[in-house]
Short mmCIF file of N, CA and C in Angstrom, two decimals:
data_model
loop_
_atom_site.label_atom_id
_atom_site.label_comp_id
_atom_site.label_asym_id
_atom_site.label_seq_id
_atom_site.Cartn_x
_atom_site.Cartn_y
_atom_site.Cartn_z
N MET T 1 -46.73 -58.42 -109.88
CA MET T 1 -45.39 -58.55 -110.99
C MET T 1 -46.10 -57.15 -112.13
N ALA T 2 -44.57 -57.15 -112.41
CA ALA T 2 -44.34 -55.89 -112.98
C ALA T 2 -43.48 -56.00 -114.10
N VAL T 3 -43.74 -54.80 -115.25
CA VAL T 3 -42.82 -54.67 -116.35
C VAL T 3 -41.67 -53.63 -115.59
N ASN T 4 -39.95 -54.03 -115.71
CA ASN T 4 -39.10 -53.60 -115.31
C ASN T 4 -38.60 -52.17 -116.21
N TYR T 5 -38.55 -51.44 -116.18
CA TYR T 5 -37.50 -50.54 -117.15
C TYR T 5 -36.29 -50.19 -116.58
N LYS T 6 -35.58 -49.47 -117.14
CA LYS T 6 -34.01 -48.97 -116.35
C LYS T 6 -34.10 -47.26 -117.12
N MET T 7 -33.23 -46.26 -116.11
CA MET T 7 -33.67 -44.89 -117.21
C MET T 7 -32.01 -45.25 -117.51
N TYR T 8 -32.62 -44.39 -118.78
CA TYR T 8 -30.99 -44.18 -119.93
C TYR T 8 -30.98 -42.74 -120.28
N GLN T 9 -30.17 -41.91 -120.53
CA GLN T 9 -29.61 -40.60 -120.74
C GLN T 9 -29.41 -40.65 -122.16
N ASP T 10 -29.96 -40.06 -123.03
CA ASP T 10 -29.76 -40.15 -124.50
C ASP T 10 -27.94 -38.99 -125.11
N ASN T 11 -27.26 -39.67 -125.58
CA ASN T 11 -26.29 -38.77 -125.49
C ASN T 11 -25.60 -38.81 -127.00
N ARG T 12 -26.57 -38.92 -127.84
CA ARG T 12 -26.23 -39.18 -128.97
C ARG T 12 -25.88 -36.81 -129.33
N LYS T 13 -24.95 -36.96 -130.01
CA LYS T 13 -24.60 -35.68 -130.62
C LYS T 13 -25.51 -34.77 -130.89
N GLU T 14 -26.10 -35.12 -132.40
CA GLU T 14 -27.10 -34.35 -132.88
C GLU T 14 -28.33 -34.66 -132.26
N SER T 15 -28.26 -35.45 -131.32
CA SER T 15 -30.10 -35.82 -130.70
C SER T 15 -30.57 -33.89 -130.39
N LYS T 16 -32.28 -33.85 -130.93
CA LYS T 16 -32.80 -32.62 -130.32
C LYS T 16 -33.08 -32.99 -128.46
N THR T 17 -32.60 -34.61 -128.38
CA THR T 17 -33.33 -34.88 -126.73
C THR T 17 -32.08 -34.71 -126.11
N LYS T 18 -30.89 -34.62 -126.13
CA LYS T 18 -29.26 -35.00 -125.74
C LYS T 18 -29.62 -34.27 -124.91
N GLY T 19 -29.20 -35.28 -123.69
CA GLY T 19 -29.50 -34.66 -122.27
C GLY T 19 -30.72 -35.24 -121.33
N LYS T 20 -31.32 -36.23 -122.70
CA LYS T 20 -32.81 -36.09 -121.69
C LYS T 20 -32.98 -37.36 -121.06
N TRP T 21 -33.60 -37.50 -120.39
CA TRP T 21 -33.02 -39.26 -119.61
C TRP T 21 -34.55 -39.46 -119.88
N PHE T 22 -34.86 -40.76 -120.35
CA PHE T 22 -36.20 -42.02 -120.72
C PHE T 22 -35.71 -43.07 -120.12
N ALA T 23 -37.41 -43.72 -120.03
CA ALA T 23 -37.20 -44.98 -119.51
C ALA T 23 -37.20 -46.35 -121.11
N ARG T 24 -36.28 -46.95 -120.04
CA ARG T 24 -36.73 -48.31 -121.31
C ARG T 24 -36.70 -49.82 -120.68
N ALA T 25 -37.56 -50.65 -121.38
CA ALA T 25 -38.24 -51.23 -120.31
C ALA T 25 -37.03 -52.77 -120.41
N THR T 26 -36.78 -53.28 -119.51
CA THR T 26 -35.74 -54.44 -119.56
C THR T 26 -36.86 -55.92 -119.45
N HIS T 27 -36.13 -56.74 -119.91
CA HIS T 27 -36.46 -58.41 -119.87
C HIS T 27 -35.61 -59.00 -119.23
N SER T 28 -36.19 -60.01 -118.56
CA SER T 28 -34.96 -60.41 -116.99
C SER T 28 -34.98 -62.47 -117.72
N GLY T 29 -35.48 -62.21 -118.92
CA GLY T 29 -35.00 -63.28 -119.61
C GLY T 29 -36.29 -63.93 -120.92
N VAL T 30 -35.95 -65.34 -121.14
CA VAL T 30 -36.78 -65.74 -122.36
C VAL T 30 -37.44 -66.73 -121.62
N VAL T 31 -38.98 -67.05 -122.14
CA VAL T 31 -39.84 -68.12 -121.78
C VAL T 31 -39.96 -69.08 -123.25
N GLU T 32 -39.44 -70.47 -123.16
CA GLU T 32 -39.94 -71.10 -124.50
C GLU T 32 -41.30 -71.51 -124.96
N THR T 33 -41.33 -72.65 -125.47
CA THR T 33 -42.44 -73.42 -125.36
C THR T 33 -42.48 -74.31 -124.50
N LYS T 34 -41.68 -74.82 -123.97
CA LYS T 34 -41.36 -76.33 -123.29
C LYS T 34 -42.19 -75.60 -121.50
N GLN T 35 -41.65 -74.31 -121.38
CA GLN T 35 -41.85 -73.99 -120.01
C GLN T 35 -43.26 -73.18 -120.24
N LEU T 36 -43.76 -72.66 -121.44
CA LEU T 36 -45.46 -72.71 -121.28
C LEU T 36 -46.24 -73.61 -121.43
N ALA T 37 -45.77 -74.46 -122.03
CA ALA T 37 -46.56 -75.83 -121.78
C ALA T 37 -46.47 -75.93 -120.25
N ALA T 38 -45.65 -76.06 -119.34
CA ALA T 38 -45.39 -76.89 -117.70
C ALA T 38 -46.28 -75.53 -117.39
N ILE T 39 -46.70 -74.51 -117.61
CA ILE T 39 -47.55 -73.50 -117.00
C ILE T 39 -48.79 -73.95 -117.53
N ILE T 40 -48.81 -74.00 -119.20
CA ILE T 40 -50.29 -74.22 -119.02
C ILE T 40 -50.86 -75.55 -118.72
N GLU T 41 -49.94 -76.29 -118.51
CA GLU T 41 -50.63 -78.04 -117.77
C GLU T 41 -50.82 -77.47 -116.57
N ARG T 42 -50.59 -76.90 -115.41
CA ARG T 42 -50.43 -76.73 -114.23
C ARG T 42 -51.96 -75.86 -114.12
N ASN T 43 -51.93 -74.79 -115.29
CA ASN T 43 -53.54 -74.19 -115.35
C ASN T 43 -54.90 -74.66 -115.85
N SER T 44 -54.02 -76.32 -116.40
CA SER T 44 -55.21 -76.68 -117.20
C SER T 44 -55.44 -78.46 -116.92
N SER T 45 -56.55 -78.67 -117.87
CA SER T 45 -56.42 -80.41 -117.52
C SER T 45 -55.62 -80.47 -118.42
N MET T 46 -55.04 -79.98 -119.25
CA MET T 46 -54.06 -80.73 -120.40
C MET T 46 -52.85 -80.79 -119.75
N LYS T 47 -51.56 -81.82 -120.49
CA LYS T 47 -50.67 -83.03 -120.24
C LYS T 47 -49.80 -81.63 -121.18
N GLN T 48 -48.52 -81.32 -120.47
CA GLN T 48 -47.52 -80.84 -120.87
C GLN T 48 -47.05 -80.77 -122.27
N SER T 49 -46.94 -82.56 -122.46
CA SER T 49 -46.37 -82.85 -124.09
C SER T 49 -47.86 -82.48 -124.89
N ASP T 50 -49.27 -82.59 -124.53
CA ASP T 50 -50.24 -81.80 -125.58
C ASP T 50 -50.00 -80.67 -125.66
N VAL T 51 -50.04 -80.07 -125.00
CA VAL T 51 -49.69 -78.48 -125.12
C VAL T 51 -49.12 -77.92 -126.13
N GLN T 52 -47.54 -78.62 -125.46
CA GLN T 52 -46.25 -78.57 -126.87
C GLN T 52 -46.48 -78.62 -128.08
N ALA T 53 -47.19 -80.15 -128.10
CA ALA T 53 -47.98 -81.01 -129.54
C ALA T 53 -48.36 -79.50 -130.52
N VAL T 54 -49.41 -79.52 -129.57
CA VAL T 54 -50.78 -78.13 -130.19
C VAL T 54 -50.09 -76.94 -130.43
N LEU T 55 -48.48 -76.04 -129.36
CA LEU T 55 -48.06 -75.07 -130.42
C LEU T 55 -47.25 -75.67 -131.03
N ILE T 56 -46.69 -76.62 -131.40
CA ILE T 56 -45.57 -76.66 -132.14
C ILE T 56 -46.76 -77.04 -133.52
N GLU T 57 -47.41 -77.07 -133.74
CA GLU T 57 -48.48 -77.39 -135.07
C GLU T 57 -48.91 -75.96 -134.83
N LEU T 58 -49.46 -75.32 -134.01
CA LEU T 58 -49.55 -73.90 -134.55
C LEU T 58 -48.77 -72.86 -134.87
N THR T 59 -47.28 -73.39 -134.67
CA THR T 59 -46.22 -72.29 -135.34
C THR T 59 -46.20 -72.61 -137.25
N GLU T 60 -46.79 -74.11 -137.38
CA GLU T 60 -46.04 -75.02 -138.86
C GLU T 60 -47.36 -74.38 -139.41
N VAL T 61 -48.89 -73.86 -138.81
CA VAL T 61 -50.38 -74.17 -139.23
C VAL T 61 -50.00 -72.54 -139.77
N MET T 62 -49.60 -71.68 -139.03
CA MET T 62 -49.48 -70.27 -138.91
C MET T 62 -48.56 -69.97 -140.15
N THR T 63 -47.28 -70.26 -140.49
CA THR T 63 -46.41 -70.59 -141.15
C THR T 63 -46.95 -70.63 -142.65
N ASP T 64 -47.37 -71.88 -143.06
CA ASP T 64 -48.23 -72.25 -144.04
C ASP T 64 -49.44 -70.98 -144.43
N MET T 65 -50.70 -70.50 -143.18
CA MET T 65 -51.15 -69.37 -143.71
C MET T 65 -50.79 -68.18 -143.75
N LEU T 66 -49.50 -67.52 -143.16
CA LEU T 66 -49.08 -66.62 -143.81
C LEU T 66 -48.20 -66.75 -145.02
N GLN T 67 -47.85 -67.50 -145.40
CA GLN T 67 -46.80 -67.95 -146.85
C GLN T 67 -47.97 -68.23 -147.69
N ASN T 68 -49.57 -68.47 -147.31
CA ASN T 68 -50.64 -67.91 -148.77
C ASN T 68 -51.40 -66.75 -148.55
N SER T 69 -50.14 -65.85 -147.80
CA SER T 69 -51.05 -64.51 -148.10
C SER T 69 -52.21 -64.07 -146.89
N MET T 70 -52.39 -65.47 -145.92
CA MET T 70 -53.21 -65.09 -145.08
C MET T 70 -52.89 -64.26 -143.75
N ARG T 71 -53.58 -63.13 -143.17
CA ARG T 71 -53.74 -62.96 -141.90
C ARG T 71 -53.62 -63.91 -141.07
N VAL T 72 -53.18 -63.90 -140.06
CA VAL T 72 -54.23 -64.59 -138.53
C VAL T 72 -53.95 -64.47 -137.78
N LYS T 73 -55.17 -64.53 -137.12
CA LYS T 73 -55.96 -63.91 -135.84
C LYS T 73 -55.82 -64.65 -134.76
N ILE T 74 -55.23 -64.73 -133.77
CA ILE T 74 -55.44 -65.46 -132.79
C ILE T 74 -56.20 -64.57 -131.83
N ASN T 75 -57.72 -65.25 -131.44
CA ASN T 75 -58.58 -63.98 -130.33
C ASN T 75 -57.09 -64.06 -128.88
N GLY T 76 -57.80 -62.75 -128.52
CA GLY T 76 -56.60 -62.21 -127.32
C GLY T 76 -55.22 -62.09 -127.54
N LEU T 77 -54.94 -62.09 -128.18
CA LEU T 77 -53.32 -61.90 -128.74
C LEU T 77 -52.96 -60.93 -129.27
N GLY T 78 -53.66 -61.42 -131.20
CA GLY T 78 -53.65 -60.58 -132.14
C GLY T 78 -53.56 -60.90 -133.67
N SER T 79 -53.18 -60.01 -134.35
CA SER T 79 -52.62 -60.42 -135.69
C SER T 79 -51.81 -60.58 -136.12
N PHE T 80 -51.06 -61.58 -136.99
CA PHE T 80 -49.71 -61.71 -138.06
C PHE T 80 -50.12 -62.08 -139.36
N LYS T 81 -49.22 -61.03 -140.11
CA LYS T 81 -49.40 -61.24 -141.52
C LYS T 81 -47.85 -60.67 -142.09
N ILE T 82 -47.63 -60.98 -142.88
CA ILE T 82 -46.48 -60.79 -143.65
C ILE T 82 -46.00 -59.46 -144.95
N GLY T 83 -44.86 -58.75 -144.34
CA GLY T 83 -45.19 -57.70 -145.71
C GLY T 83 -43.73 -57.53 -145.37
N ILE T 84 -43.95 -56.78 -146.87
CA ILE T 84 -42.38 -56.09 -147.47
C ILE T 84 -41.59 -55.57 -147.77
N SER T 85 -40.42 -55.09 -147.92
CA SER T 85 -40.15 -53.65 -148.09
C SER T 85 -38.90 -53.98 -149.25
N THR T 86 -39.70 -53.17 -150.13
CA THR T 86 -38.87 -52.75 -151.32
C THR T 86 -38.40 -51.76 -151.79
N ARG T 87 -37.21 -51.82 -152.56
CA ARG T 87 -36.66 -50.33 -153.43
C ARG T 87 -37.25 -50.11 -154.43
N ALA T 88 -37.50 -48.65 -154.56
CA ALA T 88 -38.45 -47.60 -155.39
C ALA T 88 -37.72 -47.97 -157.30
N ALA T 89 -38.10 -48.37 -158.06
CA ALA T 89 -38.16 -48.72 -159.55
C ALA T 89 -38.96 -47.17 -160.12
N ASP T 90 -37.87 -46.70 -160.89
CA ASP T 90 -38.31 -45.93 -161.83
C ASP T 90 -39.66 -46.02 -162.59
N THR T 91 -40.30 -47.24 -163.05
CA THR T 91 -41.35 -47.54 -164.07
C THR T 91 -41.45 -49.09 -163.38
N GLN T 92 -43.04 -48.67 -163.42
CA GLN T 92 -43.29 -50.23 -163.26
C GLN T 92 -42.54 -51.92 -163.90
N LYS T 93 -42.57 -51.34 -165.69
CA LYS T 93 -41.68 -52.41 -166.27
C LYS T 93 -40.10 -52.88 -165.12
N GLU T 94 -39.17 -51.60 -164.95
CA GLU T 94 -38.30 -51.77 -164.31
C GLU T 94 -37.96 -52.53 -162.89
N PHE T 95 -39.00 -52.47 -162.74
CA PHE T 95 -38.94 -53.72 -161.03
C PHE T 95 -38.98 -54.59 -160.99
N SER T 96 -38.28 -55.02 -160.53
CA SER T 96 -38.07 -56.91 -160.57
C SER T 96 -38.17 -57.18 -158.71
N LEU T 97 -39.11 -58.75 -158.54
CA LEU T 97 -37.45 -58.82 -156.68
C LEU T 97 -37.04 -58.60 -156.71
N ALA T 98 -36.21 -59.49 -157.21
CA ALA T 98 -34.38 -59.63 -157.70
C ALA T 98 -33.74 -58.54 -157.09
N LYS T 99 -34.48 -57.73 -157.75
CA LYS T 99 -32.99 -56.06 -157.65
C LYS T 99 -34.14 -55.62 -156.28
N ASN T 100 -35.39 -55.03 -156.28
CA ASN T 100 -35.95 -54.30 -155.56
C ASN T 100 -36.57 -55.02 -154.19
N LEU T 101 -36.48 -55.87 -153.87
CA LEU T 101 -36.90 -56.31 -152.12
C LEU T 101 -35.46 -56.30 -151.86
N ARG T 102 -35.68 -55.88 -150.50
CA ARG T 102 -35.10 -55.71 -149.28
C ARG T 102 -35.08 -56.52 -148.34
N ASN T 103 -36.20 -57.09 -148.10
CA ASN T 103 -36.35 -57.56 -147.06
C ASN T 103 -37.98 -58.66 -147.29
N MET T 104 -38.47 -59.24 -146.31
CA MET T 104 -39.53 -59.63 -146.01
C MET T 104 -39.73 -59.65 -144.70
N HIS T 105 -40.91 -59.51 -143.70
CA HIS T 105 -40.38 -59.53 -142.11
C HIS T 105 -42.20 -60.02 -141.97
N VAL T 106 -42.56 -60.59 -140.35
CA VAL T 106 -43.25 -60.76 -140.04
C VAL T 106 -44.28 -58.83 -139.20
N ILE T 107 -45.51 -58.49 -139.12
CA ILE T 107 -46.27 -57.94 -138.41
C ILE T 107 -46.57 -58.46 -137.81
N PHE T 108 -46.48 -58.07 -136.95
CA PHE T 108 -47.96 -58.76 -135.55
C PHE T 108 -48.68 -56.89 -135.17
N GLN T 109 -50.07 -57.52 -135.31
CA GLN T 109 -50.65 -56.20 -134.40
C GLN T 109 -51.57 -56.51 -133.45
N PRO T 110 -51.06 -56.28 -132.02
CA PRO T 110 -52.12 -56.64 -130.88
C PRO T 110 -53.49 -56.74 -131.01
N GLU T 111 -54.17 -57.34 -130.40
CA GLU T 111 -55.59 -57.29 -129.99
C GLU T 111 -55.80 -55.89 -129.42
N MET T 112 -56.94 -55.29 -129.92
CA MET T 112 -57.15 -54.34 -129.11
C MET T 112 -59.26 -54.54 -129.00
N THR T 113 -59.02 -53.90 -128.07
CA THR T 113 -60.90 -53.72 -127.86
C THR T 113 -61.37 -51.89 -127.37
N VAL T 114 -62.38 -51.57 -127.75
CA VAL T 114 -62.79 -50.02 -127.75
C VAL T 114 -63.36 -50.20 -126.94
N ASP T 115 -63.70 -49.74 -125.65
CA ASP T 115 -65.09 -49.04 -125.06
C ASP T 115 -66.15 -48.65 -125.29
N ARG T 116 -67.32 -49.02 -125.16
CA ARG T 116 -68.65 -48.86 -125.00
C ARG T 116 -69.11 -47.12 -126.34
N ALA T 117 -68.08 -46.29 -125.59
CA ALA T 117 -68.54 -45.13 -126.13
C ALA T 117 -67.46 -45.12 -127.77
N GLY T 118 -66.61 -46.35 -127.30
CA GLY T 118 -65.65 -45.90 -128.42
C GLY T 118 -65.32 -44.87 -128.68
N LYS T 119 -64.08 -44.45 -127.89
CA LYS T 119 -63.41 -43.77 -127.12
C LYS T 119 -62.23 -44.55 -126.64
N VAL T 120 -62.05 -45.40 -126.34
CA VAL T 120 -60.70 -46.17 -125.12
C VAL T 120 -60.31 -47.05 -125.99
N ARG T 121 -58.94 -47.09 -126.71
CA ARG T 121 -59.26 -48.58 -127.84
C ARG T 121 -57.94 -48.99 -126.59
N THR T 122 -57.88 -50.14 -126.13
CA THR T 122 -57.02 -51.19 -124.73
C THR T 122 -56.67 -52.19 -125.45
N LYS T 123 -55.08 -52.32 -125.92
CA LYS T 123 -54.19 -53.11 -126.11
C LYS T 123 -54.44 -54.39 -124.93
N SER T 124 -54.96 -56.16 -125.49
CA SER T 124 -55.05 -57.08 -124.60
C SER T 124 -54.24 -57.43 -123.93
N LEU T 125 -52.61 -57.00 -124.65
CA LEU T 125 -51.72 -57.85 -123.80
C LEU T 125 -51.09 -56.61 -122.73
N LEU T 126 -51.68 -55.45 -123.19
CA LEU T 126 -51.15 -54.18 -121.47
C LEU T 126 -52.05 -53.92 -120.61
N ARG T 127 -53.56 -54.76 -121.02
CA ARG T 127 -54.08 -54.44 -119.42
C ARG T 127 -53.91 -54.61 -118.66
N GLY T 128 -53.83 -53.77 -117.86
CA GLY T 128 -53.55 -53.96 -115.92
C GLY T 128 -51.88 -53.73 -116.06
N VAL T 129 -50.95 -53.32 -116.97
CA VAL T 129 -49.40 -53.84 -116.78
C VAL T 129 -49.14 -52.73 -115.82
N GLU T 130 -48.44 -53.06 -114.87
CA GLU T 130 -47.68 -52.31 -114.06
C GLU T 130 -46.03 -51.75 -114.74
N LEU T 131 -45.89 -51.27 -114.05
CA LEU T 131 -44.10 -50.87 -114.36
C LEU T 131 -43.54 -50.97 -113.09
N ARG T 132 -42.04 -51.00 -112.98
CA ARG T 132 -41.38 -50.64 -111.68
C ARG T 132 -39.98 -50.45 -112.36
N GLU T 133 -39.32 -49.70 -111.59
CA GLU T 133 -37.96 -49.42 -112.08
C GLU T 133 -37.05 -50.70 -111.58
N TYR T 134 -36.13 -50.94 -112.57
CA TYR T 134 -35.12 -52.45 -112.49
C TYR T 134 -34.42 -52.01 -111.00
N GLY T 135 -34.33 -52.93 -110.33
CA GLY T 135 -33.42 -53.04 -109.12
C GLY T 135 -34.09 -52.16 -108.12
N LYS T 136 -35.36 -51.15 -108.02
CA LYS T 136 -35.68 -50.70 -106.95
C LYS T 136 -37.31 -52.25 -106.54
N HIS T 137 -37.55 -51.51 -105.08
CA HIS T 137 -39.39 -51.88 -104.55
C HIS T 137 -40.22 -51.40 -105.30
N ALA T 138 -41.23 -51.75 -105.04
CA ALA T 138 -42.80 -50.94 -105.39
C ALA T 138 -43.07 -49.87 -103.96
N ASP T 139 -42.60 -50.09 -102.68
CA ASP T 139 -41.86 -49.57 -101.58
C ASP T 139 -40.81 -48.34 -101.51
N ASP T 140 -39.97 -48.28 -102.71
CA ASP T 140 -39.33 -47.10 -102.35
C ASP T 140 -39.34 -45.78 -102.92
N GLU T 141 -39.18 -45.31 -101.77
CA GLU T 141 -39.95 -43.49 -102.37
C GLU T 141 -39.57 -43.16 -104.04
N GLY T 142 -40.70 -42.62 -104.57
CA GLY T 142 -40.57 -42.32 -105.51
C GLY T 142 -40.65 -43.49 -106.48
N ASN T 143 -40.91 -44.65 -106.53
CA ASN T 143 -40.68 -45.26 -107.21
C ASN T 143 -42.03 -46.18 -106.89
N LYS T 144 -43.07 -45.20 -106.67
CA LYS T 144 -44.84 -46.14 -106.72
C LYS T 144 -44.69 -47.04 -107.91
N THR T 145 -45.52 -48.03 -108.12
CA THR T 145 -45.61 -48.89 -109.20
C THR T 145 -46.55 -48.12 -109.69
N THR T 146 -46.90 -48.29 -111.57
CA THR T 146 -47.82 -47.34 -112.54
C THR T 146 -48.63 -48.05 -112.98
N THR T 147 -49.90 -48.31 -112.29
CA THR T 147 -50.69 -49.14 -113.39
C THR T 147 -51.21 -48.35 -114.49
N THR T 148 -51.08 -48.85 -115.51
CA THR T 148 -52.22 -48.17 -117.06
C THR T 148 -53.19 -48.18 -117.18
N LYS T 149 -53.72 -47.34 -117.61
CA LYS T 149 -54.78 -47.04 -117.92
C LYS T 149 -55.64 -48.25 -119.34
N PRO T 150 -56.72 -48.11 -119.71
CA PRO T 150 -56.88 -48.85 -120.98
C PRO T 150 -56.11 -47.99 -121.71
N GLY T 151 -55.20 -49.01 -122.79
CA GLY T 151 -54.66 -48.41 -124.22
C GLY T 151 -53.14 -48.21 -123.55
N GLY T 152 -53.01 -48.31 -122.53
CA GLY T 152 -51.56 -48.49 -122.07
C GLY T 152 -50.86 -47.62 -121.69
N LYS T 153 -51.85 -46.02 -121.50
CA LYS T 153 -51.45 -45.16 -120.74
C LYS T 153 -51.32 -45.06 -119.64
N PRO T 154 -50.07 -44.87 -118.61
CA PRO T 154 -50.42 -44.47 -117.45
C PRO T 154 -51.13 -43.84 -116.83
N ALA T 155 -51.87 -44.29 -115.52
CA ALA T 155 -52.65 -43.84 -114.93
C ALA T 155 -52.55 -41.98 -114.55
N GLY T 156 -53.36 -41.18 -114.35
CA GLY T 156 -52.88 -40.03 -114.66
C GLY T 156 -52.57 -38.80 -115.40
N VAL T 157 -52.29 -39.71 -116.95
CA VAL T 157 -51.72 -39.18 -118.19
C VAL T 157 -52.99 -39.19 -118.88
N GLU T 158 -53.09 -37.74 -119.44
CA GLU T 158 -54.50 -37.80 -120.32
C GLU T 158 -53.58 -38.07 -121.89
N GLU T 159 -54.12 -37.86 -122.91
CA GLU T 159 -53.24 -38.05 -124.06
C GLU T 159 -53.80 -36.25 -124.43
N GLY T 160 -52.98 -36.53 -125.51
CA GLY T 160 -52.37 -35.16 -125.85
C GLY T 160 -51.79 -33.92 -125.17
N GLY T 161 -51.52 -34.77 -124.19
CA GLY T 161 -51.65 -33.30 -123.47
C GLY T 161 -50.18 -32.94 -123.28
N ASN T 162 -49.53 -31.86 -122.55
CA ASN T 162 -48.49 -31.28 -122.91
C ASN T 162 -47.56 -32.14 -122.44
#
């Protein structure tokens, strides 16, 4: 299994990187609660209906906790919290949510682990991820699958490099 990507060229007129090529992750579909529950049923002793009920309840409890100014941490996944964006007011007295609130949003911070030396941070969801150019096979020349190092960096790429 691998995360697919497609190549694209920056064609924005005023861009500093106009004409340069970049990779962008592609997604081949959406997995919804029912499908997740079916997979979990195959991998555990729980019934699909029980898993679905737990996942539905999880979203309801998370909503309640987030709306009570709590950060919700799911071990192995990460933390969720509510954030807000506001417009500036000249004074604190002039500030009101009715006038200055731009939006509310959910912020997700993936779980990270740190190695014993305290130097390498690894996002749990990216540990061991492989990349493959969309439409090419792993054995195509010039398209060897890249395995990431801890922290989501491709193997062979040093941090802070040129």
